[in-house]
Coordinates of C-alpha atoms in Angstrom, one line a residue:
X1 CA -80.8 -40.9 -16.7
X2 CA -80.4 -37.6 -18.2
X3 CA -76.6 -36.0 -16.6
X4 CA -76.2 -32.4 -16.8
X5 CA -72.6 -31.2 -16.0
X6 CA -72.2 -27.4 -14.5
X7 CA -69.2 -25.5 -14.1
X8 CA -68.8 -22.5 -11.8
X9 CA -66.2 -20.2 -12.9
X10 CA -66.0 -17.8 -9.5
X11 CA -64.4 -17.9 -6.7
X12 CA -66.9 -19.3 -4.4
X13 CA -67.4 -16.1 -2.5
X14 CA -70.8 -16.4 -0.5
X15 CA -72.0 -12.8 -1.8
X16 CA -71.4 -14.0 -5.4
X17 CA -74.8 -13.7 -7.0
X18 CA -74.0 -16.5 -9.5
X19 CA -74.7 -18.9 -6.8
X20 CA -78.4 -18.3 -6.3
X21 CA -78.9 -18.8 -9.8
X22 CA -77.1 -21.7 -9.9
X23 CA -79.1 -23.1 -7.0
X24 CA -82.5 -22.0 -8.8
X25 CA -81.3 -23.8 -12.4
X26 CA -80.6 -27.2 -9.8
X27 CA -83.1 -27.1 -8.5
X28 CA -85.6 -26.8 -11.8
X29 CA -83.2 -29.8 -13.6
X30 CA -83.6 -31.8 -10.8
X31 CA -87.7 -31.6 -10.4
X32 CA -87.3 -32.2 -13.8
X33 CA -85.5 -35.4 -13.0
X34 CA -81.9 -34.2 -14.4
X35 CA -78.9 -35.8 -12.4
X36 CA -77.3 -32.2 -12.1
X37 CA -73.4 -32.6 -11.1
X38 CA -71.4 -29.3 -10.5
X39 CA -67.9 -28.9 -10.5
X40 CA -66.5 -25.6 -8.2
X41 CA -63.0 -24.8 -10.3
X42 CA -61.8 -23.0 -7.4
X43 CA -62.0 -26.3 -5.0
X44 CA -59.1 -28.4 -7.5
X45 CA -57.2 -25.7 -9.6
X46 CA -55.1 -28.1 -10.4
X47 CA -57.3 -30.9 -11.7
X48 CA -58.7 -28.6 -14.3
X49 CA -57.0 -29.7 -17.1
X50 CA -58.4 -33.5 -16.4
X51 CA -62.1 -31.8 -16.5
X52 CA -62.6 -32.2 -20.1
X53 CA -62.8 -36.7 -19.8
X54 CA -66.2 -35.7 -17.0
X55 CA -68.0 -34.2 -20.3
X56 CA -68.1 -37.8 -22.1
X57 CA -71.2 -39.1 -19.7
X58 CA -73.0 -35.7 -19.5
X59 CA -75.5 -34.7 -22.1
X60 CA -75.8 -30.9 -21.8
X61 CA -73.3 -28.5 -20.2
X62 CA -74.0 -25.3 -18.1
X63 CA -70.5 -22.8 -17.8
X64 CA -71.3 -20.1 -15.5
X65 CA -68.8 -16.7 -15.0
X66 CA -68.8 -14.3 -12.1
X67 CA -67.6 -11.1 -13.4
X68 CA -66.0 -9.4 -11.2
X69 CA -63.4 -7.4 -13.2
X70 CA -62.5 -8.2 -16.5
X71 CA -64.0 -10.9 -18.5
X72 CA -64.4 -14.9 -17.9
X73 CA -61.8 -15.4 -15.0
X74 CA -58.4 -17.3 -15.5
X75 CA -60.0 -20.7 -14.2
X76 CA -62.5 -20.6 -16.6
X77 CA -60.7 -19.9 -19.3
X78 CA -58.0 -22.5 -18.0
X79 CA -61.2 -25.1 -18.7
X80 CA -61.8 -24.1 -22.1
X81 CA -58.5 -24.2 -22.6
X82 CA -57.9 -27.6 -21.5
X83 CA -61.4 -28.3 -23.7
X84 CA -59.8 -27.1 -26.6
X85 CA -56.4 -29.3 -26.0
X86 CA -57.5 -32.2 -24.4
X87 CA -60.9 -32.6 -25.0
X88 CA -63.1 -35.2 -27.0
X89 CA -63.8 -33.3 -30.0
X90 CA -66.2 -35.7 -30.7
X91 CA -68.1 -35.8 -27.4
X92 CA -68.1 -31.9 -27.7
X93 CA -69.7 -31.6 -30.9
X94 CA -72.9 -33.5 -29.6
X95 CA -72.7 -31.4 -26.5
X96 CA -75.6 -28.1 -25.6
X97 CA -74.3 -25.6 -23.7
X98 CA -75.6 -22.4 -21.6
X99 CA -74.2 -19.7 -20.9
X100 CA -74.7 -18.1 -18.2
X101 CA -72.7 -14.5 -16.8
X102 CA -73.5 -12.4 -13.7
X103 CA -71.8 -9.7 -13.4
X104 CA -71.4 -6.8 -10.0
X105 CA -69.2 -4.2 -11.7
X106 CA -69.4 -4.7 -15.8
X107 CA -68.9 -6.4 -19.0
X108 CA -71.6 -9.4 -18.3
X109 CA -72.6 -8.8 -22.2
X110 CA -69.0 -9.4 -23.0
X111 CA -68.5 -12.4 -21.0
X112 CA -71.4 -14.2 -21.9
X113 CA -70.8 -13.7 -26.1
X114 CA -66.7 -14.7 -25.2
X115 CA -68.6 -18.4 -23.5
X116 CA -70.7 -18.9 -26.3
X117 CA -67.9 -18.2 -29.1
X118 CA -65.7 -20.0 -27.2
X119 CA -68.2 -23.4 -27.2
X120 CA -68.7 -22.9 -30.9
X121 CA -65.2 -23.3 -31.4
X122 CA -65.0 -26.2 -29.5
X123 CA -67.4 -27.5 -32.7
X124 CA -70.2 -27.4 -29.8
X125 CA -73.7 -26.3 -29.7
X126 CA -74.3 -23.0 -27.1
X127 CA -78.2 -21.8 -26.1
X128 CA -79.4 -19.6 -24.9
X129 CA -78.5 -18.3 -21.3
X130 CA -79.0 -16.0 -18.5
X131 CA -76.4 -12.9 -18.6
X132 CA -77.4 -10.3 -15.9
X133 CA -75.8 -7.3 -14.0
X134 CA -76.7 -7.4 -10.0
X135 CA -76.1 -3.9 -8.3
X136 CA -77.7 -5.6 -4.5
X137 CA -77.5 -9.1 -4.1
X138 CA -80.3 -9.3 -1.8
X139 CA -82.8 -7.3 -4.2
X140 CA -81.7 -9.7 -7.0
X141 CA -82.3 -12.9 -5.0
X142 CA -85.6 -11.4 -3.7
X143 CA -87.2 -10.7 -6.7
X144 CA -89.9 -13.1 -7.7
X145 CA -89.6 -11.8 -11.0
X146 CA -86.2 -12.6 -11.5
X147 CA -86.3 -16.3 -10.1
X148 CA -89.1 -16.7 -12.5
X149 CA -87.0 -15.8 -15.5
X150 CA -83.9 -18.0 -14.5
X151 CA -87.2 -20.7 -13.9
X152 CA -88.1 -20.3 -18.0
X153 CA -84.8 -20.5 -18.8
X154 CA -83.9 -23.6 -17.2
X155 CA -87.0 -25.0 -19.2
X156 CA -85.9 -23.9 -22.6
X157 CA -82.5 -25.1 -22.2
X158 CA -84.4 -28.4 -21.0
X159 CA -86.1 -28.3 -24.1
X160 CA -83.1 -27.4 -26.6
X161 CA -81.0 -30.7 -25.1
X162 CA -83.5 -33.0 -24.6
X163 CA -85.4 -32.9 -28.2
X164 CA -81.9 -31.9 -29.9
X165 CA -83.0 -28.8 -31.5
X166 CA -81.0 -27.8 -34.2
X167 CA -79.8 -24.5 -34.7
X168 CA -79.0 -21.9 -37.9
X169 CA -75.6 -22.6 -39.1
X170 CA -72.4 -19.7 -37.4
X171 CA -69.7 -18.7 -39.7
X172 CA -67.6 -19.9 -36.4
X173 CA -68.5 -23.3 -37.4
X174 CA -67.4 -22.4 -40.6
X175 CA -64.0 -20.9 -39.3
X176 CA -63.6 -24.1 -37.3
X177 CA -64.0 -26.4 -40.2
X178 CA -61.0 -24.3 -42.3
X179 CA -59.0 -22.6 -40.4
X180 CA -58.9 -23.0 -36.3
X181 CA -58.1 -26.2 -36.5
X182 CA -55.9 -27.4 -32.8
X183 CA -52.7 -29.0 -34.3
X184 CA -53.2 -32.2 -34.7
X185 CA -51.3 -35.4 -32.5
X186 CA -53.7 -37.9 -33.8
X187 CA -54.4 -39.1 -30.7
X188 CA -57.1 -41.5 -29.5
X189 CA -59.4 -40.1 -27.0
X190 CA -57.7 -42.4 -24.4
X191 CA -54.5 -40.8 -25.0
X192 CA -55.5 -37.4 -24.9
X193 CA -57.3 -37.9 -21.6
X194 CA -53.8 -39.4 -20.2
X195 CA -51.9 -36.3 -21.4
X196 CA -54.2 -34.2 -19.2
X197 CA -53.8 -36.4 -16.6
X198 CA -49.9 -35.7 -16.5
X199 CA -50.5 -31.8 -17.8
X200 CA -51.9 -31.6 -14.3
X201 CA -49.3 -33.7 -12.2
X202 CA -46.8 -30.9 -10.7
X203 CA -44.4 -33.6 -10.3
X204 CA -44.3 -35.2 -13.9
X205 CA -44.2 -32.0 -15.0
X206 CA -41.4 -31.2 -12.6
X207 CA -39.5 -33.9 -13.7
X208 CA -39.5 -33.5 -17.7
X209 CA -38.2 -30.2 -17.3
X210 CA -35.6 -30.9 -15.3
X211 CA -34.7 -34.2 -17.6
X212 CA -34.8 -31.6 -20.2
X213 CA -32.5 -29.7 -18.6
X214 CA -30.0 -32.3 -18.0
X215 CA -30.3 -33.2 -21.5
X216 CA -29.3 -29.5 -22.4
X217 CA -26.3 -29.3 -20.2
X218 CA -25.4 -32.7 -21.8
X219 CA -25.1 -31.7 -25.3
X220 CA -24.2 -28.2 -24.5
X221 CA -21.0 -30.3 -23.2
X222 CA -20.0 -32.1 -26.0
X223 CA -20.1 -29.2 -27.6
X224 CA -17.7 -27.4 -25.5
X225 CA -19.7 -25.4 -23.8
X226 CA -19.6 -27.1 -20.0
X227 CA -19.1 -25.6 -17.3
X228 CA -15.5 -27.1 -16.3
X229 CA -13.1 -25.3 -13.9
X230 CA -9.2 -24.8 -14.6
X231 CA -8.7 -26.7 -11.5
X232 CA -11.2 -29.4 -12.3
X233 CA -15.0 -29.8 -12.3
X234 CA -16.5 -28.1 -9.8
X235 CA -18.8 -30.6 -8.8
X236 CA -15.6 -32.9 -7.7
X237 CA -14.5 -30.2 -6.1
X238 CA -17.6 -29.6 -3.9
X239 CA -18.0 -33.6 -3.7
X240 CA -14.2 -33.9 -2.4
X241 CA -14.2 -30.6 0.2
X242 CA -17.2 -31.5 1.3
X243 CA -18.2 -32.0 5.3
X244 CA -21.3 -33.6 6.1
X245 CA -23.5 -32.1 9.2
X246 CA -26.3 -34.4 10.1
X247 CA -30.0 -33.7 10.3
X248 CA -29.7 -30.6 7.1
X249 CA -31.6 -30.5 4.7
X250 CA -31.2 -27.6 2.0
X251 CA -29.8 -26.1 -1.2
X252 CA -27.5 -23.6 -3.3
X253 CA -28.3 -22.7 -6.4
X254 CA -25.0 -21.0 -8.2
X255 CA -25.5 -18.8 -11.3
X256 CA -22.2 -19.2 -13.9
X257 CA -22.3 -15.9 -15.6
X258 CA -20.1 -16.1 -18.2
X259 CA -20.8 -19.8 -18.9
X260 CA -24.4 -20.1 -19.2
X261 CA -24.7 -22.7 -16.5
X262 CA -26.4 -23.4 -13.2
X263 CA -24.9 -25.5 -10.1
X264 CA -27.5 -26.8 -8.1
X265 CA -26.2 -28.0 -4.5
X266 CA -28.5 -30.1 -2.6
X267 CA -27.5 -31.4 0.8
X268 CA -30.2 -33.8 2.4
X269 CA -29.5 -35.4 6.1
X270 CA -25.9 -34.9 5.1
X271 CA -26.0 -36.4 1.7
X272 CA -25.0 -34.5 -0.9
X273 CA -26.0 -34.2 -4.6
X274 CA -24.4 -31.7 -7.2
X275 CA -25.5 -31.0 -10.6
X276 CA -26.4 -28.9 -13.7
X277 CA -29.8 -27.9 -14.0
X278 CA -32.9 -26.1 -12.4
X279 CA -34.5 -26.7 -9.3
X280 CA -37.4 -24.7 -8.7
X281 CA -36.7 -24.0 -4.5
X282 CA -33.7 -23.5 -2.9
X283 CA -33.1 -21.9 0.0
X284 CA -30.1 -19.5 -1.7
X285 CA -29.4 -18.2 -5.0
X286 CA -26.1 -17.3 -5.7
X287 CA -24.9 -15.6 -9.3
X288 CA -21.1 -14.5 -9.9
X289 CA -18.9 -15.5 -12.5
X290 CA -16.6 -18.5 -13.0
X291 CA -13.3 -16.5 -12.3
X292 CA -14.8 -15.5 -8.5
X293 CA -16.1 -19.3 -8.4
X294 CA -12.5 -20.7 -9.2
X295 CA -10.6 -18.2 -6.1
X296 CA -13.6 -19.9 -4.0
X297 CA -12.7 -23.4 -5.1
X298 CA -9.1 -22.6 -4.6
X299 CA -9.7 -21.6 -0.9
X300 CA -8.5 -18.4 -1.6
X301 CA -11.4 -16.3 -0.7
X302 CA -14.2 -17.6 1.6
X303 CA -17.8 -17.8 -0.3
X304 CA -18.9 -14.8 2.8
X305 CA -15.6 -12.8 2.6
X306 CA -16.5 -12.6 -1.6
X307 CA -20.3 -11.7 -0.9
X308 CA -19.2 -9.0 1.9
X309 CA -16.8 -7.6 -0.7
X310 CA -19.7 -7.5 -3.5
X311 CA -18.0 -9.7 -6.1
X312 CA -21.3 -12.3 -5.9
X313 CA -24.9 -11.8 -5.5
X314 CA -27.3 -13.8 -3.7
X315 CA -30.5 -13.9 -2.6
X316 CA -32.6 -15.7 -0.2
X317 CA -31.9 -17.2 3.4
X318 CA -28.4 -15.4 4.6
X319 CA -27.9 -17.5 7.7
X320 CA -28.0 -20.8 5.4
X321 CA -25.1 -18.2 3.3
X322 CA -22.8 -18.4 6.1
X323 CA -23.0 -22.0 6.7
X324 CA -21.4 -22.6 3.2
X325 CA -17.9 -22.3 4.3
X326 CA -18.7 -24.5 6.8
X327 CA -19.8 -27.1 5.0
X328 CA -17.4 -27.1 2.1
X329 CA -14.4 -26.4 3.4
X330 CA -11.4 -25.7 0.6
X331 CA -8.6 -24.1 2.3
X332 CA -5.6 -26.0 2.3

């Protein structure tokens, strides 16, 4: 069975105009028996950049914008961009594509030539499509004459796919073939769809920056340029003046001016864990130098006393503030 793939661009809004002609193009493929699939970017942001390994069972592709601003949209975009890294080359080279950009402010023109030049890129093969500027929703979706249009249109692309019609040659395709080449990981298709797959795992991602991170701190310690205190590590420090409170759960981050370094303090149900990296939410951020950090250490200013007399800055949750001294007690 013929497999048509469409991929809406917008942002699902009911008034959005690009809807009704969505449903109209459907609704043609599918009397024409065309298993139509459509895939709403707004509905799995994340997931976009896995989209490209649904185009290898499809046989024509229909990419549809909603302008309403400037050009294509982000998620959009964020598809051809994932195409364009992840994507079967070879599987896109056989594909048909059409365009098709509605537009209620301006720049549908604009839109619809960026969709095509981007598909030639991609080494594929773009038709001809529907670009349109609707004023009133309602008149557009009223007018007979204007269903019959997106009707034809629906046929011809029909047509293009279905008998393969070839097309005159682009000097994009020549551009392609010389110059805009992706760089090359000569990768299998199998390997490039499981890069995407992590590409759009927050947590994988999550976690090679912060092993990358720990990596950084690693060498930037052998070559002398840790973050050690005159009285010791500060992460012994906090590990040995430490006092656990039950049933807490949150975390410091401390910027080290003058050392280029950044102590991350998690506590979770009264465990705690120190180290040198990133971590993407805490509940404070804290940034002073090491010289304020070591009188701190010392017990010889409280964490509050030093943030009251504006020798550190911090920013976030200021009741989890107070509650360091509590917890890491170092006066003697």
């Amino acid at each position: 069975m013929i497999k048509v793939n469409i991929y809406y661009g917008g942002r699902g809004l009911i008034e959005d105009p690009a809807n009704y002609v969505m449903n109209k193009l459907i609704q043609v493929l599918e009397e024409l028996n065309i298993q139509v699939k459509k895939y709403n970017l707004y509905e799995d942001i994340r997931g976009i950049s896995v989209l490209p390994k649904t185009l290898k069972n499809t046989d024509a592709v229909i990419l549809v914008a909603s302008i309403e601003w400037l050009g294509i949209g982000g998620l959009l975009q964020q598809f051809l961009d994932s195409c364009w890294l992840y994507g079967d080359k070879e599987t896109l080279k056989r594909l048909y594509m059409m365009p098709v950009a509605i537009s209620t402010t301006y720049g549908e023109k604009e839109a619809y030539t960026t969709l095509i030049k981007a598909w030639e890129l991609l080494g594929g093969k773009p038709c001809d499509g529907i670009s349109a500027y609707v004023n009133n929703t309602v008149d557009f979706e009223t007018n007979s004459n204007y269903a019959y249009l997106i009707e034809k249109k629906a046929e011809n692309f029909y047509r293009t796919f279905s008998k393969k019609i070839i097309s005159f040659p682009s000097s994009t395709n020549a551009v392609l073939d010389n110059v805009a080449q992706p760089k090359s990981m000569n990768l299998t298709p199998q390997e490039s769809e499981q890069l995407s797959m992590y590409v759009s795992n927050d947590k994988y991602v999550k976690k090679q920056k912060a092993d990358i991170e720990e990596l950084s701190q690693m060498f930037r310690g052998l070559m002398g340029d840790e973050a050690p205190s005159s009285k010791g590590t500060y992460i012994e420090t906090l590990e040995s003046h430490f006092h656990a409170v039950p049933d807490i759960t949150l975390a410091f981050s401390i910027e080290i001016t003058d050392k280029n370094n950044n102590l991350v303090i998690e506590i979770e149900n009264g465990a705690l864990k120190c180290y040198y990296g990133q971590k993407d939410h805490v509940n404070v951020k804290i940034k002073t130098s090491s010289a304020v950090l070591d009188k701190i250490f010392a017990g010889e200013r409280t964490l509050q006393g030093t943030f009251m007399a504006g020798e550190l800055t911090a920013k976030g949750d200021f009741k989890i503030l107070r509650m360091f001294d509590s917890l890491f007690q170092f006066k003697r």
